[in-house]
Amino acid sequence: MVSRMKLLLTSAGYKNDSIITALKNLLTADIKQTKLVFIPTAANVERGNKEWLITDLHRCIELGFQEVDIVDIAAVPQHVWLPPLEAADVIMVGGGNAYYLMDQMRKSGLADMLPEILKNRVYVGVSAGSMVMAPKLKEEVLHVIYDEVFEGASNEGLGLVDFLVVPHLNSPYFPRTAEMIDEVAKRINTPLYVIDDESAVQVVDGKAEVVTEGRWKRYN
């Protein structure tokens, strides 16, 4: 696990007061003087209704950030997306397909740059944005969330934490999470935090703890 970082790895973003309070405690200034940049890249390959993505962005506006910017690392070159990240206090990486997100993080160069960028910024992950922080995106775990593997994508994670986050426990949209995770966890050695949409894993200087108003499980 990489130290000197502030991470808030959520299942569904700023869903409740406990998660919002955790975010505010990680910031060095009032949220009204804080700039956030949102990376929606993981949603690029998701089909159908994107209401969940719009909801995540709307919650950012409701919190009253000084500025909410959006950059898609798969759509524009590095010289376009890097300055907004460097200008931000919070880098929020949205949900979607973790395979695709990890692939684009590597191709864009963000994967290599993120450890340095996060030395003085807060990282907030949503679903896939939380999952990619692991050392390796275990196939067995990903199949709990996804029906199919994104073609050509690597399952090598960023390795910024030494555990896996499995989001959407007990969600009606991801029913297999609750049904399959107990059995899947027996087949791997990597620690797992399985969290519902009311929970998050906060990591400060290498120390992880769960922030929750819901349900979660830890394995291994």
Backbone as CSV, one residue per row, in Angstrom:
resi,resn,N_x,N_y,N_z,CA_x,CA_y,CA_z,C_x,C_y,C_z
1,MET,0.842,-1.189,0.000,0.000,0.000,0.000,0.886,1.250,0.000
2,VAL,0.574,2.216,-0.850,1.366,3.430,-0.955,0.931,4.416,0.122
3,SER,1.885,4.935,0.888,1.554,5.894,1.937,1.465,7.304,1.363
4,ARG,1.215,8.259,2.232,1.123,9.679,1.855,0.014,9.934,0.839
5,MET,-1.062,9.214,0.921,-2.201,9.444,0.038,-3.479,9.495,0.851
6,LYS,-4.440,10.251,0.319,-5.759,10.310,0.910,-6.764,9.792,-0.116
7,LEU,-7.350,8.648,0.181,-8.262,7.994,-0.746,-9.604,7.777,-0.071
8,LEU,-10.683,7.957,-0.834,-12.025,7.635,-0.368,-12.661,6.759,-1.447
9,LEU,-12.676,5.466,-1.192,-13.087,4.490,-2.194,-14.528,4.087,-1.910
10,THR,-15.448,4.642,-2.684,-16.875,4.458,-2.448,-17.486,3.465,-3.431
11,SER,-18.681,3.031,-3.096,-19.468,2.208,-4.003,-20.340,3.078,-4.900
12,ALA,-20.886,4.158,-4.333,-21.834,4.981,-5.079,-21.658,6.473,-4.833
13,GLY,-20.447,6.907,-4.555,-20.195,8.329,-4.415,-20.649,8.908,-3.084
14,TYR,-21.020,10.177,-3.115,-21.379,10.909,-1.897,-22.821,10.594,-1.505
15,LYS,-23.037,9.386,-1.025,-24.387,8.861,-0.847,-25.023,9.276,0.480
16,ASN,-24.217,9.544,1.514,-24.799,9.858,2.816,-23.887,10.804,3.591
17,ASP,-24.369,11.243,4.753,-23.655,12.244,5.547,-22.300,11.733,6.046
18,SER,-22.217,10.449,6.364,-20.958,9.905,6.873,-19.858,9.960,5.814
19,ILE,-20.197,9.617,4.588,-19.213,9.675,3.499,-18.837,11.124,3.194
20,ILE,-19.820,12.013,3.209,-19.552,13.434,2.967,-18.649,14.009,4.060
21,THR,-18.916,13.641,5.310,-18.075,14.101,6.417,-16.652,13.584,6.277
22,ALA,-16.509,12.321,5.859,-15.180,11.755,5.640,-14.423,12.552,4.575
23,LEU,-15.111,12.905,3.498,-14.478,13.712,2.453,-14.012,15.046,3.016
24,LYS,-14.886,15.733,3.744,-14.548,17.055,4.284,-13.352,16.975,5.222
25,ASN,-13.256,15.885,5.968,-12.129,15.714,6.888,-10.811,15.481,6.158
26,LEU,-10.891,14.998,4.926,-9.681,14.767,4.132,-9.174,16.042,3.457
27,LEU,-10.060,17.030,3.328,-9.704,18.256,2.628,-8.908,19.189,3.528
28,THR,-8.088,20.029,2.915,-7.310,21.011,3.663,-7.980,22.385,3.666
29,ALA,-9.101,22.519,2.970,-9.840,23.783,2.917,-11.329,23.492,2.902
30,ASP,-12.121,24.517,3.125,-13.569,24.371,3.049,-13.966,23.918,1.648
31,ILE,-15.036,23.144,1.574,-15.440,22.591,0.284,-15.782,23.684,-0.728
32,LYS,-16.194,24.860,-0.243,-16.526,25.965,-1.133,-15.292,26.590,-1.768
33,GLN,-14.114,26.273,-1.220,-12.846,26.732,-1.809,-12.074,25.573,-2.440
34,THR,-12.794,24.495,-2.725,-12.163,23.268,-3.216,-12.606,22.968,-4.643
35,LYS,-11.658,22.641,-5.503,-11.950,22.314,-6.896,-11.926,20.805,-7.104
36,LEU,-12.916,20.315,-7.811,-13.032,18.887,-8.108,-13.000,18.668,-9.609
37,VAL,-12.282,17.640,-10.035,-12.334,17.209,-11.433,-12.872,15.784,-11.461
38,PHE,-13.822,15.557,-12.329,-14.507,14.268,-12.434,-14.071,13.573,-13.716
39,ILE,-13.631,12.315,-13.581,-13.213,11.512,-14.737,-14.294,10.461,-15.001
40,PRO,-15.083,10.605,-16.080,-16.196,9.699,-16.359,-15.840,8.531,-17.269
41,THR,-14.554,8.325,-17.521,-14.086,7.416,-18.566,-14.662,6.010,-18.462
42,ALA,-14.795,5.480,-17.252,-15.276,4.096,-17.076,-16.671,3.889,-17.641
43,ALA,-17.436,4.966,-17.774,-18.812,4.863,-18.277,-18.882,4.809,-19.800
44,ASN,-17.772,5.036,-20.483,-17.785,5.118,-21.947,-18.360,3.876,-22.610
45,VAL,-18.073,2.704,-22.047,-18.481,1.464,-22.700,-19.756,0.866,-22.090
46,GLU,-20.347,1.567,-21.133,-21.593,1.092,-20.540,-22.766,1.471,-21.445
47,ARG,-23.645,0.516,-21.681,-24.795,0.763,-22.559,-26.001,1.242,-21.759
48,GLY,-26.880,1.975,-22.443,-28.171,2.309,-21.858,-28.170,3.547,-20.977
49,ASN,-29.099,3.567,-20.064,-29.379,4.724,-19.222,-28.176,5.099,-18.357
50,LYS,-27.777,6.363,-18.411,-26.647,6.852,-17.607,-27.135,7.758,-16.475
51,GLU,-28.331,7.530,-16.015,-28.868,8.354,-14.933,-27.972,8.313,-13.697
52,TRP,-27.377,7.145,-13.429,-26.499,7.008,-12.263,-25.288,7.914,-12.349
53,LEU,-24.769,8.103,-13.565,-23.614,8.981,-13.757,-24.015,10.435,-13.528
54,ILE,-25.178,10.805,-14.045,-25.679,12.167,-13.858,-25.929,12.434,-12.377
55,THR,-26.443,11.435,-11.668,-26.680,11.567,-10.228,-25.380,11.816,-9.478
56,ASP,-24.314,11.076,-9.834,-23.022,11.277,-9.189,-22.522,12.709,-9.382
57,LEU,-22.669,13.215,-10.586,-22.236,14.584,-10.866,-23.107,15.604,-10.143
58,HIS,-24.407,15.336,-10.099,-25.324,16.268,-9.436,-25.003,16.386,-7.951
59,ARG,-24.608,15.280,-7.335,-24.233,15.327,-5.913,-23.008,16.204,-5.691
60,CYS,-22.095,16.226,-6.657,-20.935,17.111,-6.555,-21.374,18.572,-6.540
61,ILE,-22.337,18.890,-7.380,-22.845,20.261,-7.437,-23.566,20.612,-6.134
62,GLU,-24.353,19.680,-5.620,-25.089,19.921,-4.376,-24.156,20.177,-3.196
63,LEU,-22.970,19.562,-3.202,-22.033,19.748,-2.103,-21.412,21.144,-2.099
64,GLY,-21.467,21.837,-3.228,-21.014,23.222,-3.265,-19.539,23.425,-3.529
65,PHE,-18.927,22.510,-4.292,-17.525,22.721,-4.673,-17.362,24.056,-5.406
66,GLN,-16.210,24.662,-5.243,-15.928,25.904,-5.947,-16.010,25.708,-7.460
67,GLU,-15.560,24.538,-7.901,-15.545,24.248,-9.336,-15.674,22.754,-9.541
68,VAL,-16.466,22.340,-10.518,-16.582,20.933,-10.903,-16.235,20.833,-12.389
69,ASP,-15.088,20.264,-12.678,-14.637,20.097,-14.058,-14.796,18.626,-14.449
70,ILE,-14.834,18.354,-15.749,-14.970,16.993,-16.255,-13.915,16.774,-17.340
71,VAL,-13.139,15.686,-17.203,-12.180,15.342,-18.255,-12.223,13.836,-18.502
72,ASP,-12.309,13.474,-19.759,-12.314,12.066,-20.158,-10.937,11.729,-20.706
73,ILE,-10.190,10.908,-19.957,-8.808,10.613,-20.350,-8.721,9.785,-21.623
74,ALA,-9.836,9.175,-22.059,-9.846,8.397,-23.296,-10.191,9.255,-24.511
75,ALA,-10.684,10.465,-24.274,-11.194,11.291,-25.372,-10.226,12.372,-25.821
76,VAL,-9.330,12.773,-24.934,-8.420,13.875,-25.265,-6.989,13.492,-24.880
77,PRO,-5.980,14.107,-25.498,-4.585,13.775,-25.193,-4.160,14.296,-23.821
78,GLN,-3.000,13.826,-23.385,-2.517,14.135,-22.041,-2.374,15.633,-21.792
79,HIS,-1.933,16.386,-22.794,-1.725,17.816,-22.573,-3.039,18.557,-22.353
80,VAL,-4.161,17.895,-22.655,-5.483,18.488,-22.401,-6.007,18.086,-21.027
81,TRP,-5.889,16.776,-20.656,-6.485,16.347,-19.390,-5.601,16.579,-18.172
82,LEU,-4.271,16.718,-18.356,-3.398,16.857,-17.194,-3.552,18.189,-16.455
83,PRO,-3.609,19.336,-17.144,-3.755,20.601,-16.412,-4.982,20.661,-15.490
84,PRO,-6.158,20.179,-15.897,-7.277,20.186,-14.947,-7.029,19.327,-13.705
85,LEU,-6.343,18.194,-13.874,-6.017,17.357,-12.720,-5.052,18.079,-11.786
86,GLU,-4.083,18.772,-12.349,-3.108,19.495,-11.530,-3.728,20.700,-10.839
87,ALA,-4.809,21.225,-11.406,-5.488,22.380,-10.812,-6.506,21.981,-9.754
88,ALA,-6.819,20.694,-9.676,-7.880,20.218,-8.783,-7.346,19.881,-7.398
89,ASP,-8.244,19.940,-6.424,-7.958,19.474,-5.068,-8.465,18.053,-4.862
90,VAL,-9.521,17.702,-5.594,-10.132,16.377,-5.512,-10.221,15.795,-6.914
91,ILE,-9.715,14.585,-7.078,-9.854,13.855,-8.342,-10.850,12.736,-8.097
92,MET,-11.985,12.822,-8.758,-13.059,11.846,-8.577,-13.184,10.999,-9.845
93,VAL,-13.050,9.692,-9.702,-13.091,8.785,-10.849,-14.373,7.967,-10.769
94,GLY,-15.229,8.146,-11.751,-16.568,7.582,-11.720,-16.637,6.105,-12.065
95,GLY,-17.856,5.584,-11.967,-18.096,4.168,-12.172,-18.314,3.789,-13.626
96,GLY,-18.459,2.492,-13.832,-18.626,1.940,-15.179,-17.918,0.605,-15.264
97,ASN,-17.068,0.453,-16.247,-16.360,-0.803,-16.464,-14.914,-0.694,-15.982
98,ALA,-14.562,-1.465,-14.959,-13.224,-1.377,-14.366,-12.138,-1.852,-15.322
99,TYR,-12.420,-2.878,-16.127,-11.447,-3.350,-17.121,-11.081,-2.211,-18.082
100,TYR,-12.098,-1.584,-18.622,-11.887,-0.510,-19.591,-11.179,0.677,-18.950
101,LEU,-11.597,1.042,-17.739,-10.974,2.167,-17.047,-9.488,1.917,-16.825
102,MET,-9.142,0.722,-16.360,-7.743,0.405,-16.122,-6.944,0.459,-17.416
103,ASP,-7.529,-0.050,-18.479,-6.881,-0.037,-19.791,-6.594,1.396,-20.235
104,GLN,-7.571,2.277,-20.077,-7.402,3.668,-20.501,-6.466,4.447,-19.579
105,MET,-6.447,4.087,-18.308,-5.488,4.718,-17.396,-4.057,4.413,-17.832
106,ARG,-3.817,3.187,-18.275,-2.475,2.811,-18.720,-2.134,3.463,-20.065
107,LYS,-3.059,3.391,-21.010,-2.791,3.945,-22.337,-2.583,5.453,-22.297
108,SER,-3.308,6.136,-21.430,-3.215,7.599,-21.362,-1.970,8.066,-20.618
109,GLY,-1.417,7.196,-19.783,-0.278,7.577,-18.951,-0.669,7.965,-17.544
110,LEU,-1.954,8.056,-17.244,-2.399,8.457,-15.918,-1.984,7.454,-14.846
111,ALA,-1.983,6.173,-15.181,-1.622,5.147,-14.198,-0.226,5.392,-13.624
112,ASP,0.720,5.769,-14.470,2.085,6.021,-14.018,2.208,7.332,-13.248
113,MET,1.378,8.300,-13.585,1.487,9.624,-12.993,0.711,9.776,-11.695
114,LEU,-0.280,8.927,-11.480,-1.203,9.131,-10.370,-0.541,9.131,-8.992
115,PRO,0.422,8.250,-8.693,1.048,8.305,-7.363,1.634,9.676,-7.032
116,GLU,2.261,10.311,-7.988,2.834,11.641,-7.755,1.729,12.691,-7.634
117,ILE,0.736,12.612,-8.509,-0.369,13.568,-8.488,-1.099,13.535,-7.148
118,LEU,-1.250,12.356,-6.573,-2.057,12.199,-5.361,-1.302,12.517,-4.078
119,LYS,-0.073,12.957,-4.164,0.666,13.321,-2.954,0.045,14.523,-2.251
120,ASN,-0.651,15.380,-3.006,-1.281,16.545,-2.384,-2.705,16.775,-2.875
121,ARG,-3.364,15.662,-3.235,-4.763,15.739,-3.646,-5.535,14.551,-3.077
122,VAL,-6.845,14.692,-3.000,-7.705,13.613,-2.519,-8.258,12.856,-3.719
123,TYR,-8.197,11.543,-3.653,-8.777,10.685,-4.691,-10.089,10.115,-4.177
124,VAL,-11.146,10.279,-4.952,-12.441,9.678,-4.637,-12.818,8.732,-5.768
125,GLY,-12.992,7.469,-5.444,-13.414,6.491,-6.442,-14.880,6.160,-6.281
126,VAL,-15.523,5.896,-7.393,-16.905,5.418,-7.393,-16.927,4.084,-8.130
127,SER,-17.273,3.004,-7.446,-17.410,1.690,-8.063,-16.130,1.305,-8.821
128,ALA,-16.145,1.309,-10.138,-14.950,0.968,-10.915,-13.766,1.846,-10.550
129,GLY,-14.028,3.117,-10.254,-12.977,4.039,-9.857,-12.315,3.656,-8.552
130,SER,-13.020,2.896,-7.720,-12.447,2.360,-6.488,-11.734,1.036,-6.742
131,MET,-12.298,0.208,-7.595,-11.763,-1.124,-7.848,-10.364,-1.096,-8.453
132,VAL,-10.083,-0.107,-9.313,-8.805,-0.097,-10.033,-7.606,0.230,-9.142
133,MET,-7.836,0.636,-7.907,-6.727,0.966,-7.018,-6.009,-0.282,-6.505
134,ALA,-6.596,-1.445,-6.667,-6.052,-2.701,-6.155,-4.783,-3.106,-6.907
135,PRO,-3.978,-4.024,-6.319,-2.780,-4.502,-7.026,-3.105,-5.330,-8.256
136,LYS,-4.210,-6.056,-8.196,-4.632,-6.866,-9.337,-6.143,-7.018,-9.265
137,LEU,-6.810,-6.797,-10.385,-8.258,-6.937,-10.435,-8.578,-8.411,-10.668
138,LYS,-8.750,-9.148,-9.582,-8.923,-10.595,-9.667,-10.111,-10.969,-10.555
139,GLU,-9.853,-11.859,-11.508,-10.902,-12.280,-12.433,-12.119,-12.827,-11.686
140,GLU,-11.861,-13.621,-10.648,-12.974,-14.231,-9.916,-13.873,-13.170,-9.304
141,VAL,-13.245,-12.099,-8.804,-14.007,-11.026,-8.169,-14.741,-10.190,-9.206
142,LEU,-14.076,-9.885,-10.303,-14.703,-9.065,-11.332,-15.919,-9.744,-11.943
143,HIS,-15.884,-11.058,-12.008,-17.035,-11.768,-12.564,-18.239,-11.729,-11.627
144,VAL,-18.007,-11.350,-10.366,-19.129,-11.122,-9.463,-19.913,-9.883,-9.902
145,ILE,-19.188,-8.897,-10.439,-19.791,-7.635,-10.857,-20.178,-7.650,-12.336
146,TYR,-19.271,-8.149,-13.182,-19.466,-8.047,-14.629,-19.806,-9.402,-15.245
147,ASP,-20.674,-9.359,-16.230,-21.069,-10.584,-16.926,-20.001,-11.042,-17.909
148,GLU,-19.209,-10.100,-18.418,-18.200,-10.448,-19.404,-16.953,-9.581,-19.226
149,VAL,-15.836,-10.097,-19.659,-14.574,-9.374,-19.589,-14.496,-8.404,-20.767
150,PHE,-14.021,-7.180,-20.503,-13.845,-6.229,-21.594,-12.676,-6.679,-22.453
151,GLU,-12.930,-6.881,-23.722,-11.956,-7.488,-24.632,-10.652,-6.698,-24.701
152,GLY,-9.557,-7.400,-24.501,-8.238,-6.803,-24.658,-7.720,-6.045,-23.458
153,ALA,-8.502,-5.928,-22.403,-8.095,-5.134,-21.246,-7.301,-5.966,-20.253
154,SER,-6.342,-5.332,-19.600,-5.545,-5.989,-18.576,-6.281,-5.971,-17.243
155,ASN,-5.992,-6.968,-16.407,-6.575,-6.956,-15.068,-5.557,-6.517,-14.022
156,GLU,-4.453,-5.922,-14.459,-3.454,-5.382,-13.543,-3.944,-4.046,-13.007
157,GLY,-4.095,-3.958,-11.681,-4.553,-2.726,-11.072,-3.413,-1.742,-10.827
158,LEU,-3.740,-0.611,-10.221,-2.745,0.421,-9.958,-1.814,0.050,-8.810
159,GLY,-2.275,-0.793,-7.907,-1.452,-1.211,-6.783,-1.237,-0.126,-5.741
160,LEU,-2.136,0.836,-5.661,-2.003,1.908,-4.672,-2.583,1.508,-3.321
161,VAL,-3.330,0.415,-3.279,-3.747,-0.204,-2.019,-3.457,-1.695,-2.133
162,ASP,-3.421,-2.383,-0.998,-3.094,-3.812,-1.015,-4.321,-4.692,-0.823
163,PHE,-5.486,-4.156,-1.165,-6.733,-4.896,-1.039,-7.623,-4.608,-2.238
164,LEU,-8.682,-5.392,-2.357,-9.688,-5.194,-3.401,-10.943,-4.590,-2.800
165,VAL,-11.546,-3.663,-3.519,-12.868,-3.152,-3.155,-13.889,-3.775,-4.098
166,VAL,-14.890,-4.418,-3.520,-15.998,-4.970,-4.294,-17.240,-4.150,-3.950
167,PRO,-17.750,-3.355,-4.884,-18.872,-2.468,-4.586,-20.233,-3.148,-4.764
168,HIS,-21.267,-2.424,-4.366,-22.668,-2.755,-4.655,-23.184,-4.001,-3.951
169,LEU,-22.689,-4.260,-2.733,-23.250,-5.346,-1.935,-24.748,-5.102,-1.713
170,ASN,-25.539,-6.134,-1.947,-26.995,-6.103,-1.749,-27.733,-5.145,-2.684
171,SER,-27.069,-4.703,-3.736,-27.750,-3.838,-4.703,-28.641,-4.673,-5.616
172,PRO,-29.869,-4.225,-5.871,-30.740,-4.963,-6.791,-30.217,-4.971,-8.225
173,TYR,-29.320,-4.035,-8.531,-28.755,-3.965,-9.879,-27.568,-4.907,-10.050
174,PHE,-27.012,-5.379,-8.929,-25.881,-6.311,-8.965,-26.162,-7.460,-7.994
175,PRO,-27.175,-8.263,-8.269,-27.605,-9.283,-7.305,-26.566,-10.356,-7.040
176,ARG,-25.643,-10.581,-7.984,-24.670,-11.655,-7.809,-23.620,-11.328,-6.740
177,THR,-23.457,-10.044,-6.409,-22.448,-9.666,-5.427,-22.697,-10.373,-4.102
178,ALA,-23.895,-10.244,-3.584,-24.219,-10.872,-2.305,-24.267,-12.394,-2.428
179,GLU,-24.722,-12.893,-3.550,-24.897,-14.328,-3.737,-23.567,-15.068,-3.887
180,MET,-22.586,-14.441,-4.523,-21.375,-15.148,-4.920,-20.135,-14.831,-4.097
181,ILE,-20.116,-13.694,-3.396,-18.856,-13.229,-2.831,-18.304,-14.155,-1.753
182,ASP,-19.152,-14.768,-0.942,-18.655,-15.669,0.103,-17.830,-16.805,-0.489
183,GLU,-18.309,-17.373,-1.572,-17.616,-18.490,-2.203,-16.367,-18.014,-2.937
184,VAL,-16.468,-16.897,-3.625,-15.337,-16.370,-4.382,-14.180,-16.006,-3.455
185,ALA,-14.480,-15.436,-2.299,-13.444,-14.993,-1.369,-12.579,-16.152,-0.879
186,LYS,-13.121,-17.351,-0.876,-12.365,-18.513,-0.415,-11.247,-18.898,-1.382
187,ARG,-11.361,-18.471,-2.633,-10.423,-18.900,-3.663,-9.273,-17.934,-3.892
188,ILE,-9.230,-16.820,-3.161,-8.152,-15.854,-3.349,-7.578,-15.460,-1.994
189,ASN,-6.367,-14.935,-2.007,-5.696,-14.549,-0.767,-5.735,-13.047,-0.505
190,THR,-6.002,-12.264,-1.531,-6.011,-10.814,-1.386,-7.143,-10.372,-0.461
191,PRO,-6.873,-9.468,0.479,-7.963,-8.942,1.314,-9.049,-8.272,0.481
192,LEU,-10.281,-8.454,0.879,-11.431,-7.874,0.182,-12.235,-7.016,1.131
193,TYR,-12.605,-5.837,0.673,-13.640,-5.051,1.334,-14.859,-5.067,0.422
194,VAL,-15.914,-5.690,0.862,-17.161,-5.746,0.098,-18.114,-4.745,0.726
195,ILE,-18.479,-3.708,-0.027,-19.228,-2.591,0.546,-20.526,-2.344,-0.219
196,ASP,-21.535,-1.895,0.507,-22.786,-1.525,-0.165,-22.717,-0.048,-0.568
197,ASP,-23.807,0.436,-1.145,-23.792,1.794,-1.685,-23.816,2.875,-0.613
198,GLU,-23.966,2.479,0.645,-23.926,3.422,1.760,-22.582,3.401,2.477
199,SER,-21.577,2.771,1.857,-20.293,2.566,2.525,-19.120,2.986,1.638
200,ALA,-17.964,3.182,2.290,-16.730,3.520,1.584,-15.551,3.031,2.415
201,VAL,-14.407,2.852,1.755,-13.157,2.558,2.447,-12.281,3.793,2.352
202,GLN,-11.954,4.355,3.505,-11.084,5.525,3.563,-9.656,5.070,3.845
203,VAL,-8.719,5.608,3.086,-7.312,5.269,3.277,-6.531,6.564,3.470
204,VAL,-5.871,6.681,4.609,-5.058,7.852,4.912,-3.671,7.380,5.332
205,ASP,-2.673,7.780,4.564,-1.282,7.400,4.855,-1.130,5.894,5.056
206,GLY,-1.805,5.124,4.228,-1.678,3.675,4.253,-2.605,2.953,5.208
207,LYS,-3.352,3.677,6.032,-4.263,3.054,6.992,-5.691,3.070,6.451
208,ALA,-6.305,1.896,6.366,-7.659,1.766,5.812,-8.687,1.598,6.931
209,GLU,-9.826,2.257,6.771,-10.958,2.056,7.667,-12.249,2.262,6.893
210,VAL,-13.302,1.623,7.356,-14.578,1.678,6.658,-15.431,2.807,7.223
211,VAL,-16.018,3.584,6.316,-16.998,4.614,6.654,-18.346,4.110,6.152
212,THR,-19.337,4.019,7.025,-20.566,3.358,6.578,-21.820,3.802,7.323
213,GLU,-22.902,3.795,6.601,-24.249,3.861,7.170,-25.052,2.664,6.666
214,GLY,-24.313,1.662,6.185,-24.973,0.498,5.603,-24.331,-0.788,6.055
215,ARG,-24.020,-1.656,5.080,-23.454,-2.964,5.393,-22.174,-3.189,4.602
216,TRP,-21.253,-3.947,5.198,-19.996,-4.270,4.535,-19.426,-5.534,5.146
217,LYS,-18.486,-6.155,4.419,-17.798,-7.343,4.903,-16.322,-7.230,4.529
218,ARG,-15.477,-7.812,5.376,-14.058,-7.888,5.047,-13.644,-9.356,5.037
219,TYR,-12.911,-9.753,4.002,-12.449,-11.115,3.856,-10.927,-11.143,3.794
220,ASN,-10.356,-12.284,4.213,-8.907,-12.560,4.071,-8.046,-11.530,4.796
